Amino acid sequence: MKVGVPKETLPGENRVALVPDVLPKLKAAGIDVLVERGAGAAASYVDAMYEEAGATLVSGDEAWTQADCVVKVQKPTVAEVGKLRAGQALIGLLSPLIDPGLMRTLAEHGVTAISLDAIPRTLSRAQTMDVLSSQANIGGYKAVLVAAEAFGRYFPLLTTAAGTAKPANVLILGIGVAGLQAIGTARRLGAVVKAYDVRPETKEQAESLGAQFVTLKTAIDATGSGGYARELTAEERAAQQAELNGVIAAMDVVITTAQVPGRKPPVLVTADAVHAMKPGSVILDMAASALGGNCELSKPGETVVSDNGVAILAPENLPATVPISASQFYARNLQALLVHLVKDGELTLNPEEEITAGVLITHGGKVVQPATAGLLEPAPAAGGASA
Ligand code: NAD
C-alpha cells in the first residue's frame, strides 16, 4: 500500500503527518511512503532524511494522486478534496463533528475518511494512537512558555544583590492533559502554581505535580463519561464564577484549558474577573476558537490588552509552534493506527472492531460514523423545488 504525505497548506501549520523515524515500522507492515518534496521542511525534517529512511520523494500533486491513502495533519481544503479519487483513503485530524459537511463531500467523492480525533481514548490499546493527548500535551507546555514570555516579571523566586524577585502566581484552569503539562512546566520554571477543575479526581493529579488544588466552598462534581467533564448547570456556573473571581484576582498568570466535549468551552474568566486583576497580568486562553473561549475577552489568534493592562492571549495552534516534537508524536500515533489497520499491505477495515468503528467516518460513499451522520440533514429530495 502506498501512503502519500503532502505538505500542509494551512497558514502556520508547520507539522507534517509522518517523520522519517517511523518509516521502517511502516515498511515492515507493507507500507511504502511517498513524501512531497519539502513536506517536512517547516518541522526540520528535510527531504534527504526521508530518502535515507526509505521514502520516495514526489513532486506536485503526486503525494495525492499516486497514493492509496493520503495522510495529513489538518483537514483538507476544498482544492485538496478535489485531488482525491474514489477508493482512496484519507487520514488526519478531520474534525467530523465540527465540519460534518466536509465529511459528506468526502463520502460523495467515494473517499474513505479516517479521523484521528475520533480515536476511542478510553481504550488502553488505543493510547499509542491518541493524537488529542499527544498534541494537548505539547500545547500545555508551549502555553506556559508563551505566557512567561508575555509576562514582565520572573517566574521563579530569585534573591540577588539587586533585590529579591517574588515568584509568579500561576493558575491553571482545567486539569486535563494540557493542564497537567502546563502545571509541570510552570513548576519547572519556578512559579507558585494553583489549579482547578470540576472533576475531583484531578486534585491528586495536580498535587502530585506540585500545584495547590483550588477547592471551592461550593462543591461541584461535574465528572462526565470517558474521563471528560459534563457541562455545568446555570446554578453551578454562577456559584463557581463567584468564587473563582476572587482566586483569579490574586493571580499574575492564568492559563485556561477547559473543554466540554461537543459544547462551547465554558467561560471561566469573565470580563469582571479580568478587570479585578493587576496591570501586567497575563491570561492565556488555550480553549479559544471561533466557538468562544474560557475568557470572555479573548479573541482567537490575537492578543487583547484590557483597559486595566491585562494581556489576554489566545494562540490558535500551539502544537504547530513546536513542530519537531509535535510531528514526531503525531507520526508515532499515526504509525500505530496504520499498523493496526493494515493487514498484508492492504487497508483492512472491520467496522465491528472498536478502534475502526471510532475512527471510520466515511466509507463506500456514505457517512458511516453515527455521531457525524446524525448531524447531517437529510439530503434534499431529487427534483425538489428550490427557492
Ligand atoms: P478536555 O480537553 O476535554 O478538557 C480539559 C479539562 O477541562 C478537563 O479536565 C475538564 O474536566 C476541564 N473542565 C471542563 N469544564 C470545566 C469547568 N467548568 N471548570 C473547570 N474545568 C473544567 O480534556 P482532555 O485533556 O482531553 O482529557 C480529559 C481527561 O480524559 C484526562 O484528564 C484524562 O484523564 C482522560 N483521558 C483518558 C484517557 C484514557 O482513559 N485512556 C485518554 C485521554 C484522556
GROMACS .gro file of C-alpha atoms and ligand atoms in nm:
model
  431
    1MET     CA    1   0.000   0.000   0.000
    2LYS     CA    2   0.123   0.347  -0.087
    3VAL     CA    3   0.078   0.624   0.169
    4GLY     CA    4   0.118   0.984   0.048
    5VAL     CA    5   0.240   1.267   0.272
    6PRO     CA    6   0.157   1.606   0.117
    7LYS     CA    7   0.284   1.936   0.255
    8GLU     CA    8   0.034   2.100   0.491
    9THR     CA    9  -0.121   2.415   0.343
   10LEU     CA   10  -0.295   2.582   0.639
   11PRO     CA   11  -0.103   2.902   0.723
   12GLY     CA   12   0.112   2.845   1.033
   13GLU     CA   13   0.076   2.467   1.019
   14ASN     CA   14   0.438   2.359   1.048
   15ARG     CA   15   0.370   1.997   1.136
   16VAL     CA   16   0.399   1.703   0.899
   17ALA     CA   17   0.198   1.381   0.931
   18LEU     CA   18   0.488   1.132   0.914
   19VAL     CA   19   0.851   1.175   1.018
   20PRO     CA   20   1.145   0.968   0.890
   21ASP     CA   21   1.178   0.774   1.219
   22VAL     CA   22   0.851   0.584   1.175
   23LEU     CA   23   0.916   0.473   0.816
   24PRO     CA   24   1.096   0.143   0.894
   25LYS     CA   25   0.799   0.018   1.102
   26LEU     CA   26   0.561   0.115   0.821
   27LYS     CA   27   0.780  -0.060   0.564
   28ALA     CA   28   0.770  -0.375   0.779
   29ALA     CA   29   0.389  -0.356   0.765
   30GLY     CA   30   0.396  -0.342   0.384
   31ILE     CA   31   0.351   0.035   0.357
   32ASP     CA   32   0.552   0.241   0.106
   33VAL     CA   33   0.566   0.613   0.178
   34LEU     CA   34   0.560   0.888  -0.086
   35VAL     CA   35   0.660   1.227   0.054
   36GLU     CA   36   0.601   1.557  -0.125
   37ARG     CA   37   0.932   1.739  -0.154
   38GLY     CA   38   0.957   1.992   0.129
   39ALA     CA   39   0.663   1.840   0.323
   40GLY     CA   40   0.866   1.814   0.646
   41ALA     CA   41   1.086   2.121   0.597
   42ALA     CA   42   0.892   2.350   0.834
   43ALA     CA   43   0.943   2.087   1.105
   44SER     CA   44   1.314   2.046   1.016
   45TYR     CA   45   1.261   1.702   0.862
   46VAL     CA   46   1.440   1.763   0.534
   47ASP     CA   47   1.393   1.559   0.215
   48ALA     CA   48   1.726   1.377   0.250
   49MET     CA   49   1.616   1.235   0.588
   50TYR     CA   50   1.302   1.086   0.434
   51GLU     CA   51   1.501   0.943   0.142
   52GLU     CA   52   1.751   0.787   0.380
   53ALA     CA   53   1.462   0.630   0.576
   54GLY     CA   54   1.331   0.467   0.256
   55ALA     CA   55   1.064   0.712   0.133
   56THR     CA   56   1.014   0.809  -0.230
   57LEU     CA   57   1.019   1.185  -0.281
   58VAL     CA   58   0.749   1.309  -0.518
   59SER     CA   59   0.654   1.646  -0.668
   60GLY     CA   60   0.341   1.844  -0.748
   61ASP     CA   61   0.021   1.654  -0.665
   62GLU     CA   62   0.180   1.309  -0.677
   63ALA     CA   63   0.154   1.256  -0.298
   64TRP     CA   64  -0.224   1.277  -0.358
   65THR     CA   65  -0.264   1.111  -0.695
   66GLN     CA   66  -0.021   0.819  -0.662
   67ALA     CA   67  -0.118   0.714  -0.311
   68ASP     CA   68  -0.379   0.463  -0.192
   69CYS     CA   69  -0.403   0.656   0.134
   70VAL     CA   70  -0.320   1.023   0.197
   71VAL     CA   71  -0.212   1.121   0.549
   72LYS     CA   72  -0.241   1.477   0.676
   73VAL     CA   73  -0.247   1.676   0.997
   74GLN     CA   74  -0.518   1.929   0.910
   75LYS     CA   75  -0.843   1.852   0.733
   76PRO     CA   76  -0.825   1.904   0.354
   77THR     CA   77  -0.919   2.229   0.182
   78VAL     CA   78  -1.179   2.228  -0.096
   79ALA     CA   79  -0.895   2.226  -0.353
   80GLU     CA   80  -0.734   1.930  -0.175
   81VAL     CA   81  -1.060   1.732  -0.170
   82GLY     CA   82  -1.063   1.779  -0.549
   83LYS     CA   83  -0.732   1.590  -0.571
   84LEU     CA   84  -0.878   1.280  -0.407
   85ARG     CA   85  -1.041   1.000  -0.607
   86ALA     CA   86  -1.295   0.731  -0.527
   87GLY     CA   87  -1.148   0.437  -0.340
   88GLN     CA   88  -0.869   0.641  -0.180
   89ALA     CA   89  -0.839   0.678   0.195
   90LEU     CA   90  -0.763   0.999   0.384
   91ILE     CA   91  -0.637   1.007   0.743
   92GLY     CA   92  -0.599   1.324   0.951
   93LEU     CA   93  -0.748   1.542   1.223
   94LEU     CA   94  -1.068   1.586   1.024
   95SER     CA   95  -1.295   1.732   1.300
   96PRO     CA   96  -1.600   1.543   1.169
   97LEU     CA   97  -1.831   1.673   1.443
   98ILE     CA   98  -1.731   2.034   1.376
   99ASP     CA   99  -1.738   2.007   0.997
  100PRO     CA  100  -1.985   1.730   0.906
  101GLY     CA  101  -2.046   1.893   0.566
  102LEU     CA  102  -1.688   1.817   0.466
  103MET     CA  103  -1.745   1.454   0.562
  104ARG     CA  104  -2.049   1.440   0.335
  105THR     CA  105  -1.837   1.582   0.049
  106LEU     CA  106  -1.568   1.320   0.111
  107ALA     CA  107  -1.832   1.046   0.111
  108GLU     CA  108  -1.973   1.178  -0.217
  109HIS     CA  109  -1.622   1.160  -0.364
  110GLY     CA  110  -1.607   0.793  -0.259
  111VAL     CA  111  -1.320   0.866  -0.018
  112THR     CA  112  -1.273   0.659   0.297
  113ALA     CA  113  -1.220   0.923   0.566
  114ILE     CA  114  -1.049   0.822   0.890
  115SER     CA  115  -1.026   1.081   1.166
  116LEU     CA  116  -0.759   1.068   1.434
  117ASP     CA  117  -0.960   1.290   1.668
  118ALA     CA  118  -1.219   1.011   1.691
  119ILE     CA  119  -0.985   0.752   1.846
  120PRO     CA  120  -1.166   0.588   2.142
  121ARG     CA  121  -0.933   0.739   2.405
  122THR     CA  122  -1.050   0.528   2.696
  123LEU     CA  123  -0.935   0.203   2.531
  124SER     CA  124  -0.591   0.132   2.669
  125ARG     CA  125  -0.474  -0.032   2.343
  126ALA     CA  126  -0.560   0.290   2.158
  127GLN     CA  127  -0.344   0.510   2.380
  128THR     CA  128  -0.047   0.492   2.140
  129MET     CA  129  -0.280   0.638   1.875
  130ASP     CA  130  -0.420   0.920   2.091
  131VAL     CA  131  -0.331   1.230   1.890
  132LEU     CA  132  -0.554   1.455   2.103
  133SER     CA  133  -0.344   1.371   2.410
  134SER     CA  134  -0.006   1.395   2.238
  135GLN     CA  135  -0.086   1.733   2.088
  136ALA     CA  136  -0.260   1.870   2.402
  137ASN     CA  137   0.049   1.780   2.599
  138ILE     CA  138   0.264   1.989   2.365
  139GLY     CA  139   0.008   2.270   2.370
  140GLY     CA  140   0.010   2.281   2.752
  141TYR     CA  141   0.389   2.305   2.758
  142LYS     CA  142   0.407   2.580   2.497
  143ALA     CA  143   0.122   2.776   2.658
  144VAL     CA  144   0.336   2.830   2.968
  145LEU     CA  145   0.636   2.941   2.764
  146VAL     CA  146   0.424   3.187   2.564
  147ALA     CA  147   0.264   3.323   2.885
  148ALA     CA  148   0.605   3.352   3.053
  149GLU     CA  149   0.737   3.549   2.758
  150ALA     CA  150   0.441   3.787   2.770
  151PHE     CA  151   0.480   3.836   3.147
  152GLY     CA  152   0.703   4.124   3.253
  153ARG     CA  153   0.839   3.953   3.563
  154TYR     CA  154   1.035   3.646   3.660
  155PHE     CA  155   0.853   3.318   3.720
  156PRO     CA  156   1.094   3.189   3.992
  157LEU     CA  157   1.180   3.330   4.332
  158LEU     CA  158   1.522   3.493   4.291
  159THR     CA  159   1.738   3.653   4.556
  160THR     CA  160   2.009   3.872   4.409
  161ALA     CA  161   2.230   4.163   4.519
  162ALA     CA  162   1.983   4.390   4.340
  163GLY     CA  163   1.694   4.263   4.545
  164THR     CA  164   1.451   3.975   4.565
  165ALA     CA  165   1.209   3.879   4.288
  166LYS     CA  166   0.887   3.723   4.413
  167PRO     CA  167   0.775   3.410   4.230
  168ALA     CA  168   0.486   3.442   3.986
  169ASN     CA  169   0.147   3.312   4.096
  170VAL     CA  170   0.013   3.097   3.814
  171LEU     CA  171  -0.338   2.949   3.798
  172ILE     CA  172  -0.422   2.663   3.563
  173LEU     CA  173  -0.795   2.622   3.495
  174GLY     CA  174  -0.883   2.278   3.358
  175ILE     CA  175  -0.659   1.988   3.463
  176GLY     CA  176  -0.682   1.755   3.164
  177VAL     CA  177  -0.387   1.654   2.951
  178ALA     CA  178  -0.288   2.011   2.859
  179GLY     CA  179  -0.348   2.143   3.212
  180LEU     CA  180  -0.129   1.877   3.374
  181GLN     CA  181   0.156   1.954   3.136
  182ALA     CA  182   0.107   2.327   3.199
  183ILE     CA  183   0.132   2.268   3.577
  184GLY     CA  184   0.454   2.070   3.535
  185THR     CA  185   0.607   2.329   3.302
  186ALA     CA  186   0.515   2.629   3.520
  187ARG     CA  187   0.655   2.449   3.826
  188ARG     CA  188   0.980   2.373   3.641
  189LEU     CA  189   1.007   2.746   3.569
  190GLY     CA  190   0.974   2.813   3.941
  191ALA     CA  191   0.624   2.959   3.962
  192VAL     CA  192   0.386   2.902   4.253
  193VAL     CA  193   0.107   2.709   4.083
  194LYS     CA  194  -0.262   2.670   4.171
  195ALA     CA  195  -0.501   2.460   3.965
  196TYR     CA  196  -0.873   2.399   3.945
  197ASP     CA  197  -1.103   2.153   3.768
  198VAL     CA  198  -1.462   2.036   3.809
  199ARG     CA  199  -1.355   1.669   3.818
  200PRO     CA  200  -1.248   1.599   4.181
  201GLU     CA  201  -1.011   1.319   4.071
  202THR     CA  202  -0.781   1.587   3.926
  203LYS     CA  203  -0.695   1.716   4.276
  204GLU     CA  204  -0.448   1.436   4.343
  205GLN     CA  205  -0.303   1.458   3.992
  206ALA     CA  206  -0.242   1.833   4.027
  207GLU     CA  207  -0.092   1.796   4.373
  208SER     CA  208   0.144   1.520   4.257
  209LEU     CA  209   0.292   1.773   4.014
  210GLY     CA  210   0.340   2.036   4.284
  211ALA     CA  211   0.030   2.251   4.233
  212GLN     CA  212  -0.210   2.356   4.505
  213PHE     CA  213  -0.564   2.246   4.414
  214VAL     CA  214  -0.823   2.522   4.446
  215THR     CA  215  -1.117   2.384   4.645
  216LEU     CA  216  -1.429   2.596   4.617
  217LYS     CA  217  -1.678   2.611   4.904
  218THR     CA  218  -1.950   2.518   4.655
  219ALA     CA  219  -1.852   2.158   4.591
  220ILE     CA  220  -1.910   2.075   4.224
  221ASP     CA  221  -1.854   1.729   4.082
  222ALA     CA  222  -1.903   1.753   3.707
  223THR     CA  223  -1.739   1.424   3.616
  224GLY     CA  224  -1.889   1.315   3.286
  225SER     CA  225  -1.829   1.000   3.085
  226GLY     CA  226  -1.495   0.878   2.943
  227GLY     CA  227  -1.285   1.093   3.179
  228TYR     CA  228  -1.439   1.416   3.047
  229ALA     CA  229  -1.638   1.684   3.227
  230ARG     CA  230  -2.010   1.748   3.178
  231GLU     CA  231  -2.149   2.094   3.121
  232LEU     CA  232  -2.235   2.278   3.445
  233THR     CA  233  -2.590   2.383   3.523
  234ALA     CA  234  -2.661   2.759   3.531
  235GLU     CA  235  -2.665   2.749   3.914
  236GLU     CA  236  -2.336   2.563   3.938
  237ARG     CA  237  -2.182   2.807   3.690
  238ALA     CA  238  -2.288   3.110   3.891
  239ALA     CA  239  -2.157   2.964   4.218
  240GLN     CA  240  -1.830   2.861   4.055
  241GLN     CA  241  -1.785   3.203   3.897
  242ALA     CA  242  -1.842   3.400   4.215
  243GLU     CA  243  -1.573   3.204   4.399
  244LEU     CA  244  -1.329   3.178   4.110
  245ASN     CA  245  -1.331   3.555   4.056
  246GLY     CA  246  -1.168   3.605   4.396
  247VAL     CA  247  -0.897   3.349   4.319
  248ILE     CA  248  -0.825   3.492   3.972
  249ALA     CA  249  -0.783   3.848   4.104
  250ALA     CA  250  -0.477   3.743   4.308
  251MET     CA  251  -0.303   3.572   4.016
  252ASP     CA  252  -0.025   3.700   3.788
  253VAL     CA  253  -0.078   3.446   3.512
  254VAL     CA  254  -0.389   3.241   3.431
  255ILE     CA  255  -0.377   2.960   3.176
  256THR     CA  256  -0.713   2.814   3.079
  257THR     CA  257  -0.759   2.474   2.913
  258ALA     CA  258  -1.120   2.382   2.999
  259GLN     CA  259  -1.327   2.197   2.739
  260VAL     CA  260  -1.652   2.004   2.745
  261PRO     CA  261  -1.687   1.758   2.454
  262GLY     CA  262  -1.938   1.872   2.192
  263ARG     CA  263  -2.014   2.203   2.372
  264LYS     CA  264  -1.887   2.560   2.366
  265PRO     CA  265  -1.592   2.591   2.609
  266PRO     CA  266  -1.713   2.721   2.948
  267VAL     CA  267  -1.641   3.086   3.034
  268LEU     CA  268  -1.428   3.074   3.349
  269VAL     CA  269  -1.268   3.418   3.336
  270THR     CA  270  -1.530   3.689   3.293
  271ALA     CA  271  -1.464   4.049   3.190
  272ASP     CA  272  -1.522   4.147   3.557
  273ALA     CA  273  -1.258   3.898   3.670
  274VAL     CA  274  -1.010   4.043   3.418
  275HIS     CA  275  -1.082   4.394   3.546
  276ALA     CA  276  -1.004   4.283   3.903
  277MET     CA  277  -0.653   4.161   3.804
  278LYS     CA  278  -0.335   4.369   3.842
  279PRO     CA  279  -0.186   4.554   3.544
  280GLY     CA  280   0.079   4.337   3.377
  281SER     CA  281  -0.107   4.013   3.449
  282VAL     CA  282  -0.134   3.763   3.165
  283ILE     CA  283  -0.419   3.533   3.064
  284LEU     CA  284  -0.356   3.264   2.806
  285ASP     CA  285  -0.677   3.104   2.675
  286MET     CA  286  -0.597   2.767   2.521
  287ALA     CA  287  -0.964   2.693   2.459
  288ALA     CA  288  -1.028   2.996   2.236
  289SER     CA  289  -1.166   2.926   1.891
  290ALA     CA  290  -1.447   3.051   1.672
  291LEU     CA  291  -1.682   2.874   1.919
  292GLY     CA  292  -1.567   3.103   2.204
  293GLY     CA  293  -1.314   3.052   2.480
  294ASN     CA  294  -1.261   3.028   2.856
  295CYS     CA  295  -1.206   3.404   2.887
  296GLU     CA  296  -1.486   3.638   2.795
  297LEU     CA  297  -1.244   3.889   2.639
  298SER     CA  298  -1.023   3.656   2.433
  299LYS     CA  299  -1.009   3.679   2.054
  300PRO     CA  300  -0.874   3.368   1.877
  301GLY     CA  301  -0.534   3.428   1.722
  302GLU     CA  302  -0.497   3.772   1.883
  303THR     CA  303  -0.358   3.940   2.194
  304VAL     CA  304  -0.604   4.178   2.355
  305VAL     CA  305  -0.495   4.420   2.630
  306SER     CA  306  -0.776   4.514   2.868
  307ASP     CA  307  -0.834   4.872   2.993
  308ASN     CA  308  -0.657   4.781   3.317
  309GLY     CA  309  -0.346   4.647   3.140
  310VAL     CA  310  -0.408   4.272   3.143
  311ALA     CA  311  -0.282   4.090   2.832
  312ILE     CA  312  -0.518   3.819   2.704
  313LEU     CA  313  -0.351   3.581   2.460
  314ALA     CA  314  -0.540   3.327   2.252
  315PRO     CA  315  -0.292   3.145   2.028
  316GLU     CA  316  -0.472   2.919   1.782
  317ASN     CA  317  -0.242   2.629   1.703
  318LEU     CA  318   0.021   2.592   1.975
  319PRO     CA  319   0.133   2.238   1.880
  320ALA     CA  320   0.230   2.369   1.534
  321THR     CA  321   0.475   2.607   1.704
  322VAL     CA  322   0.668   2.309   1.846
  323PRO     CA  323   0.675   2.133   1.509
  324ILE     CA  324   0.962   1.888   1.555
  325SER     CA  325   0.821   1.725   1.868
  326ALA     CA  326   0.458   1.765   1.765
  327SER     CA  327   0.522   1.594   1.427
  328GLN     CA  328   0.722   1.320   1.596
  329PHE     CA  329   0.437   1.238   1.836
  330TYR     CA  330   0.171   1.277   1.568
  331ALA     CA  331   0.365   1.043   1.340
  332ARG     CA  332   0.402   0.783   1.617
  333ASN     CA  333   0.027   0.795   1.681
  334LEU     CA  334  -0.045   0.766   1.309
  335GLN     CA  335   0.205   0.484   1.266
  336ALA     CA  336   0.031   0.288   1.544
  337LEU     CA  337  -0.308   0.337   1.374
  338LEU     CA  338  -0.176   0.247   1.028
  339VAL     CA  339  -0.010  -0.070   1.156
  340HIS     CA  340  -0.340  -0.156   1.328
  341LEU     CA  341  -0.548  -0.103   1.012
  342VAL     CA  342  -0.315  -0.252   0.750
  343LYS     CA  343  -0.304  -0.629   0.705
  344ASP     CA  344  -0.076  -0.783   0.442
  345GLY     CA  345  -0.008  -0.442   0.292
  346GLU     CA  346  -0.380  -0.357   0.246
  347LEU     CA  347  -0.608  -0.125   0.440
  348THR     CA  348  -0.840  -0.376   0.607
  349LEU     CA  349  -1.136  -0.211   0.775
  350ASN     CA  350  -1.352  -0.416   1.008
  351PRO     CA  351  -1.631  -0.183   1.125
  352GLU     CA  352  -1.710  -0.425   1.411
  353GLU     CA  353  -1.371  -0.361   1.570
  354GLU     CA  354  -1.378  -0.079   1.832
  355ILE     CA  355  -1.092   0.137   1.708
  356THR     CA  356  -1.203   0.114   1.345
  357ALA     CA  357  -1.563   0.183   1.444
  358GLY     CA  358  -1.449   0.500   1.620
  359VAL     CA  359  -1.226   0.648   1.351
  360LEU     CA  360  -1.404   0.543   1.032
  361ILE     CA  361  -1.615   0.842   0.927
  362THR     CA  362  -1.696   0.777   0.560
  363HIS     CA  363  -1.681   0.455   0.358
  364GLY     CA  364  -1.845   0.314   0.047
  365GLY     CA  365  -1.992   0.653  -0.048
  366LYS     CA  366  -2.164   0.704   0.291
  367VAL     CA  367  -2.103   0.885   0.618
  368VAL     CA  368  -2.087   0.576   0.839
  369GLN     CA  369  -1.999   0.718   1.181
  370PRO     CA  370  -2.334   0.760   1.360
  371ALA     CA  371  -2.239   1.078   1.552
  372THR     CA  372  -2.138   1.258   1.232
  373ALA     CA  373  -2.425   1.117   1.024
  374GLY     CA  374  -2.667   1.238   1.292
  375LEU     CA  375  -2.550   1.596   1.243
  376LEU     CA  376  -2.617   1.595   0.871
  377GLU     CA  377  -2.961   1.696   0.747
  378PRO     CA  378  -3.124   1.452   0.513
  379ALA     CA  379  -3.017   1.524   0.154
  380PRO     CA  380  -3.282   1.724  -0.037
  381ALA     CA  381  -3.514   1.503  -0.242
  382ALA     CA  382  -3.412   1.476  -0.608
  383GLY     CA  383  -3.603   1.719  -0.829
  384GLY     CA  384  -3.725   1.912  -0.522
  385ALA     CA  385  -3.825   2.275  -0.571
  386SER     CA  386  -3.557   2.534  -0.499
  387ALA     CA  387  -3.624   2.881  -0.373
  388NAD     P1  388  -1.064   1.827   2.772
  388NAD     O1  389  -0.970   1.894   2.674
  388NAD     O2  390  -1.197   1.781   2.724
  388NAD     O3  391  -1.089   1.928   2.896
  388NAD     C1  392  -0.982   1.983   2.970
  388NAD     C2  393  -1.022   1.989   3.116
  388NAD     O4  394  -1.121   2.091   3.137
  388NAD     C3  395  -1.084   1.863   3.173
  388NAD     O5  396  -1.001   1.816   3.277
  388NAD     C4  397  -1.220   1.905   3.223
  388NAD     O6  398  -1.259   1.838   3.340
  388NAD     C5  399  -1.198   2.054   3.246
  388NAD     N1  400  -1.321   2.134   3.257
  388NAD     C6  401  -1.434   2.128   3.182
  388NAD     N2  402  -1.526   2.218   3.225
  388NAD     C7  403  -1.469   2.285   3.329
  388NAD     C8  404  -1.514   2.389   3.414
  388NAD     N3  405  -1.635   2.444   3.402
  388NAD     N4  406  -1.430   2.432   3.511
  388NAD     C9  407  -1.307   2.378   3.524
  388NAD     N5  408  -1.258   2.280   3.447
  388NAD    C10  409  -1.339   2.232   3.351
  388NAD     O7  410  -0.992   1.707   2.844
  388NAD     P2  411  -0.869   1.619   2.798
  388NAD     O8  412  -0.745   1.683   2.843
  388NAD     O9  413  -0.883   1.584   2.654
  388NAD    O10  414  -0.893   1.489   2.882
  388NAD    C11  415  -0.973   1.487   2.997
  388NAD    C12  416  -0.943   1.363   3.073
  388NAD    O11  417  -0.975   1.248   2.996
  388NAD    C13  418  -0.796   1.347   3.108
  388NAD    O12  419  -0.762   1.411   3.225
  388NAD    C14  420  -0.779   1.202   3.117
  388NAD    O13  421  -0.787   1.154   3.250
  388NAD    C15  422  -0.893   1.147   3.038
  388NAD     N6  423  -0.835   1.072   2.931
  388NAD    C16  424  -0.839   0.941   2.946
  388NAD    C17  425  -0.780   0.862   2.852
  388NAD    C18  426  -0.784   0.717   2.875
  388NAD    O14  427  -0.856   0.671   2.959
  388NAD     N7  428  -0.711   0.641   2.800
  388NAD    C19  429  -0.717   0.917   2.743
  388NAD    C20  430  -0.714   1.054   2.729
  388NAD    C21  431  -0.774   1.132   2.825
   0.00000   0.00000   0.00000
